[in-house]
Short mmCIF file of C-alpha atoms in Angstrom, two decimals:
data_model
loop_
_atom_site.label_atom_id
_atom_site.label_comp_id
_atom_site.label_asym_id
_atom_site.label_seq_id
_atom_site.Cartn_x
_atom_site.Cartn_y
_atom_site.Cartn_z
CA UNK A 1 94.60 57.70 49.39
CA UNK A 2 97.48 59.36 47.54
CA UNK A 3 95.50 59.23 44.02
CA UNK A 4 92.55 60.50 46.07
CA UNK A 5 94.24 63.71 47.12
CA UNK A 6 94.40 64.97 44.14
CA UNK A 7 90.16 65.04 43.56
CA UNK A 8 90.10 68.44 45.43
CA UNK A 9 92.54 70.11 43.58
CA UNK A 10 90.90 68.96 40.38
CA UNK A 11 87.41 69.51 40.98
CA UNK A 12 88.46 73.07 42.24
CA UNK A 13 90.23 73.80 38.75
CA UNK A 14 87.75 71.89 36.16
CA UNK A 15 84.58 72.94 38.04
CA UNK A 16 83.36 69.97 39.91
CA UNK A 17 82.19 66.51 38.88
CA UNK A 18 80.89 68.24 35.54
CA UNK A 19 82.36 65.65 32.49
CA UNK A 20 83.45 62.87 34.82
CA UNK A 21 81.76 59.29 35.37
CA UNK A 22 79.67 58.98 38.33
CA UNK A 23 81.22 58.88 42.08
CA UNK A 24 81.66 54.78 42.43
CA UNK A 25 82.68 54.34 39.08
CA UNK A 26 85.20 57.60 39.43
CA UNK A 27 86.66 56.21 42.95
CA UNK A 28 86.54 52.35 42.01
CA UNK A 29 88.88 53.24 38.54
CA UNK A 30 91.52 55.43 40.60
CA UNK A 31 91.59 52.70 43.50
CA UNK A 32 91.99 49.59 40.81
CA UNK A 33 94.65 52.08 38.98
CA UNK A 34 96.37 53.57 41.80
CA UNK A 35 96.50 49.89 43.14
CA UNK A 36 97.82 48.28 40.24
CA UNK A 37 100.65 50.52 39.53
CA UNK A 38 101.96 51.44 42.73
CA UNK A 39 102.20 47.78 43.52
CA UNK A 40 104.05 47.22 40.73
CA UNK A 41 106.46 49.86 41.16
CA UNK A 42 106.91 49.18 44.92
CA UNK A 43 107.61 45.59 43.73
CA UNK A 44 110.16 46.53 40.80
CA UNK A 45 111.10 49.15 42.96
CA UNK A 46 112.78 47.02 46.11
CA UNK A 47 113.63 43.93 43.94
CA UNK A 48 115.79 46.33 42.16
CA UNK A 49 116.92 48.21 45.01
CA UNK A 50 117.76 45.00 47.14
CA UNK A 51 119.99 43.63 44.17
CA UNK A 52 122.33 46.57 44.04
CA UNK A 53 122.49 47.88 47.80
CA UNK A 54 120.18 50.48 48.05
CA UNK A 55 118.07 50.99 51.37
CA UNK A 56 114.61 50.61 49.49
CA UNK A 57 111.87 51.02 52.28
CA UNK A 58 113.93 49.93 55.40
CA UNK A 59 111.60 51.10 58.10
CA UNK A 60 109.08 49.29 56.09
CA UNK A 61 110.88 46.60 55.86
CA UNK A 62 111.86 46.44 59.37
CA UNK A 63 107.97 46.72 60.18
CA UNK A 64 107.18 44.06 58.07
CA UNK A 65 109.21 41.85 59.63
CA UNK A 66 108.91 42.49 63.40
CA UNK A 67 112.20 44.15 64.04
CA UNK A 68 112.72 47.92 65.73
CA UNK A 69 112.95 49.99 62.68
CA UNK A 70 115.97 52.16 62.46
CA UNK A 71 114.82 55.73 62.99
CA UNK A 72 118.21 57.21 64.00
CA UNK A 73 119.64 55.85 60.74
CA UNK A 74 116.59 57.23 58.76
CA UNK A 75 117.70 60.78 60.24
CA UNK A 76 113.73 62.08 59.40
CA UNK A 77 114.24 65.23 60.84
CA UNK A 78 116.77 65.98 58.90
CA UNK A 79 115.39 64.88 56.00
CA UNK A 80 111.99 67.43 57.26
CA UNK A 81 114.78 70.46 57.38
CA UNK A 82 116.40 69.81 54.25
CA UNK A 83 112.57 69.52 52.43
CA UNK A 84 112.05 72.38 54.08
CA UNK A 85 114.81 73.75 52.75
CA UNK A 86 115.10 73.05 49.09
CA UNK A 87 110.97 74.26 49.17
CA UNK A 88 112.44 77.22 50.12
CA UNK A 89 115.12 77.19 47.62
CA UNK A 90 112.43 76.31 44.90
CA UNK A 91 110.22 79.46 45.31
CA UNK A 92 113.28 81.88 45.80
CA UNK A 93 114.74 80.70 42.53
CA UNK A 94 110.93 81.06 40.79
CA UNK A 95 110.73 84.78 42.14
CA UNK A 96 114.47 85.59 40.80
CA UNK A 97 114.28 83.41 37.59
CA UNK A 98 111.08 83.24 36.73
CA UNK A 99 109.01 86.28 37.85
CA UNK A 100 106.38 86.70 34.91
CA UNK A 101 106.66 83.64 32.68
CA UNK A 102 103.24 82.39 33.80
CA UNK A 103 100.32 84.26 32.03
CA UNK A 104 97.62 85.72 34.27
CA UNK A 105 95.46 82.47 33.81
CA UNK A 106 97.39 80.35 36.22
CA UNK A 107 96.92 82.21 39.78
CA UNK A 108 93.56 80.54 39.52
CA UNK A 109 96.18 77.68 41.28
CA UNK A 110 96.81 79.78 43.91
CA UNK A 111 93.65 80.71 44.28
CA UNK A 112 92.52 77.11 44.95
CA UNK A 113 91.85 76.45 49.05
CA UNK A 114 95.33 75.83 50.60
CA UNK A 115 93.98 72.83 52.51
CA UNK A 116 93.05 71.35 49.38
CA UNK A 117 97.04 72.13 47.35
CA UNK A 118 98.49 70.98 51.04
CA UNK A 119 96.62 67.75 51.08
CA UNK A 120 97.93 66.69 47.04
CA UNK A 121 101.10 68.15 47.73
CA UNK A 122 101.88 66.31 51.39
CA UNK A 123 100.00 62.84 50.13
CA UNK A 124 100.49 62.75 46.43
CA UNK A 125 103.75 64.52 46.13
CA UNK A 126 105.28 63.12 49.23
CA UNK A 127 104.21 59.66 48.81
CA UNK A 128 103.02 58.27 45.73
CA UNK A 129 105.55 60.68 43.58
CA UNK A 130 108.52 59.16 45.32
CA UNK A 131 107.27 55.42 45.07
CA UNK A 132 107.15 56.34 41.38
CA UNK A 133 110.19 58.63 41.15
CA UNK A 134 112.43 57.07 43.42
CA UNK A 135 111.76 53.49 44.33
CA UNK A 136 111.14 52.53 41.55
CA UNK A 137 112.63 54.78 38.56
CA UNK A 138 115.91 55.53 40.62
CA UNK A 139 116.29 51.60 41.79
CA UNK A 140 115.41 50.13 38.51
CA UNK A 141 118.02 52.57 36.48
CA UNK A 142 120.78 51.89 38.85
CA UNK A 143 120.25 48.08 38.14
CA UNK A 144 120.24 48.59 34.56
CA UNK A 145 123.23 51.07 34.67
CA UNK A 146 125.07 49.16 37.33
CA UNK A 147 124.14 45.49 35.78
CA UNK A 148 122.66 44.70 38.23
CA UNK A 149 121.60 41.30 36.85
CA UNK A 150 124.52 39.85 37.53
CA UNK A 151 125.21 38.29 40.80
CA UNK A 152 127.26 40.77 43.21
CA UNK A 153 126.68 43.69 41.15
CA UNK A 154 126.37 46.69 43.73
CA UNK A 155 125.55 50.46 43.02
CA UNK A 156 128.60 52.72 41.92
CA UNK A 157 128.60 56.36 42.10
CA UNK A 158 128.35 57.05 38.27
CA UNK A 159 125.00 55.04 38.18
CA UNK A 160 123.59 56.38 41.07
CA UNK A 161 124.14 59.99 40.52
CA UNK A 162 122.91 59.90 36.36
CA UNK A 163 119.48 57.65 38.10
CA UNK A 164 119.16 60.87 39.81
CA UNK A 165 119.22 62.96 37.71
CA UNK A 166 117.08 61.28 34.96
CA UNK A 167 114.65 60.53 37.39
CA UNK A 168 114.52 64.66 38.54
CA UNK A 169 113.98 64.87 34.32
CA UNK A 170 111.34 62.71 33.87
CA UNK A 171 110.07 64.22 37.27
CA UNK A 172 110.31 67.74 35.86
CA UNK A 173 108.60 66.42 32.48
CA UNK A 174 105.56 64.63 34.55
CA UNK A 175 103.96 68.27 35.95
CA UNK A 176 104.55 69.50 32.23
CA UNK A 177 100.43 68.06 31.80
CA UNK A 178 99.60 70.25 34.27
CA UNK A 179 101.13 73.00 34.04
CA UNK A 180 99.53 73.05 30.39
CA UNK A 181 95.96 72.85 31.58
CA UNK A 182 96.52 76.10 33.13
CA UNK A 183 98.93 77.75 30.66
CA UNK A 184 100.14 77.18 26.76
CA UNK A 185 103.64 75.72 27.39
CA UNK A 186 106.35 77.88 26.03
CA UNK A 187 110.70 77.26 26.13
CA UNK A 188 110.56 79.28 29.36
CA UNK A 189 108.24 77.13 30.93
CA UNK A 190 109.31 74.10 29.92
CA UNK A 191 112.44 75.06 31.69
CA UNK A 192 111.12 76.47 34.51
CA UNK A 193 109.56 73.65 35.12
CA UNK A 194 112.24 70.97 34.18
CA UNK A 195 114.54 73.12 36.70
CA UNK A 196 112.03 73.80 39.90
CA UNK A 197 110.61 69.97 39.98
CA UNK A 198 114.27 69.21 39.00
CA UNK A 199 115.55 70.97 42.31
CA UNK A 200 113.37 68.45 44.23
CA UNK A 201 113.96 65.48 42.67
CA UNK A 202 117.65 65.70 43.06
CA UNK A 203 117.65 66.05 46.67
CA UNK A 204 114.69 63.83 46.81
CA UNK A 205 117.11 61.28 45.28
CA UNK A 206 120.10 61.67 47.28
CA UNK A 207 118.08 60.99 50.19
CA UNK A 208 116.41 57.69 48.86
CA UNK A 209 120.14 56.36 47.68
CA UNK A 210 121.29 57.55 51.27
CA UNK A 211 118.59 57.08 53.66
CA UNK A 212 115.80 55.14 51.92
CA UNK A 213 112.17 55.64 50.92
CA UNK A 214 110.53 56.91 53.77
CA UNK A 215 113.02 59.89 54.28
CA UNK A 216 112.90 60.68 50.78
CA UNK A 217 108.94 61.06 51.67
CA UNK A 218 108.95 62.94 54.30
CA UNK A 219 111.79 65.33 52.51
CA UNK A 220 109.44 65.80 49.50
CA UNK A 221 105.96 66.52 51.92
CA UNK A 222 108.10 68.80 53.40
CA UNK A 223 109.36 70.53 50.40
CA UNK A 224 105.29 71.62 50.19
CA UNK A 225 104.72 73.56 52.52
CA UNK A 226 106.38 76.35 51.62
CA UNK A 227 105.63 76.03 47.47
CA UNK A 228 101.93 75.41 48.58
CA UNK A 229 101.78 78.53 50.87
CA UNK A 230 104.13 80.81 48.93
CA UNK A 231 100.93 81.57 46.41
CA UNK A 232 99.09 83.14 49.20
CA UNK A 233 101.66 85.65 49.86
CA UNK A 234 100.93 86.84 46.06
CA UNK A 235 97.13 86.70 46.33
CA UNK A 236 95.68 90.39 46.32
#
């Protein structure tokens, strides 16, 4: 449903199914893809996660397994205030920093229905970006960093905080694609968008290390609401 999201947004942009294989053949390739790789990362993901005393999912896993799931140690509305927050954070520091760098071409995003940026932004951002980003890329590079293959091995600070940050990098890096269908990527944004997505993925990550999955989820659907409305308030 995640993958899905995104169709709206797309066909908005690229003008429709114009190009693209027919509807079941379009829907059956993103389900078998979107399948495919998010069960393997949610696999790697809490293997990886479990072996070096991370939280992984653990309402999830609590769910799974018949037992009350810890909502007071999840802390999810603080985890909604703090997306809140750093969404906040993330289009103040694009009006200060960045005012101009995008050419003219790229308000056609903003332009795009907002029910349509909310519903990629809450589903795909908030869910499958963090089962990518952070289950999976932040688990699996603290058990490399922290060797985690050997029995015992737990997460240490230093491991944690560079999975962070790589992850926020290679977070950053992933909307460069993007970004470049609606803009020729130049050194300022590259940056600006190494340091906005960055912003996110940091406190994204502290969350996951801290609180687990479904916080970090709910932190990062928050963080969209205000970067998915903000283009309105520039719209003439």
């Amino acid at each position: 449903m995640a993958s899905f999201a995104t169709l709206p947004v797309a066909f908005a942009l690229h003008g429709g199914m114009a190009g693209l294989p027919p509807w079941p053949v379009l829907i059956a390739g993103m389900a078998l893809q979107a399948l495919v790789v998010f069960a393997l990362a949610a696999h790697l993901g809490l293997r990886s996660a479990e072996h070096v005393g991370l939280p992984g999912a653990p309402l999830l896993a609590a769910l799974a397994s018949g037992r009350p799931a810890p909502l007071a140690d999840a802390r999810l509305d603080r985890a909604v205030m703090v997306g809140l927050g750093v969404g906040l954070l993330v289009v103040a520091v694009d009006g200060v920093l960045f005012r101009g760098v995008l050419p003219p071409s790229a308000a056609i995003f903003g332009e795009v229905a907002l029910w349509k940026r909310l519903l990629a932004g809450l589903l795909y951002g908030g869910l499958a970006e963090e089962i990518l980003l952070r289950l999976f890329l932040v688990s699996a590079l603290v058990y490399l960093l922290a060797c985690g293959w050997r029995e015992g091995a737990r997460a240490g600070t230093v491991p944690v905080v560079i999975a962070i940050a790589v992850a926020a990098i290679v977070f950053g890096l992933g909307h460069l694609p993007a970004t470049a269908a609606l803009a020729p990527l130049t050194p300022a944004i590259v940056l600006r968008a190494l340091l906005l997505n960055g912003l996110v993925g940091v406190v994204c990550g502290f969350i996951y290390v801290r609180r687990g999955l479904e916080a970090a989820m709910i932190a990062h659907a928050a963080a969209h609401l205000p970067l998915q409305i903000a283009p309105m308030l520039f719209l003439p």
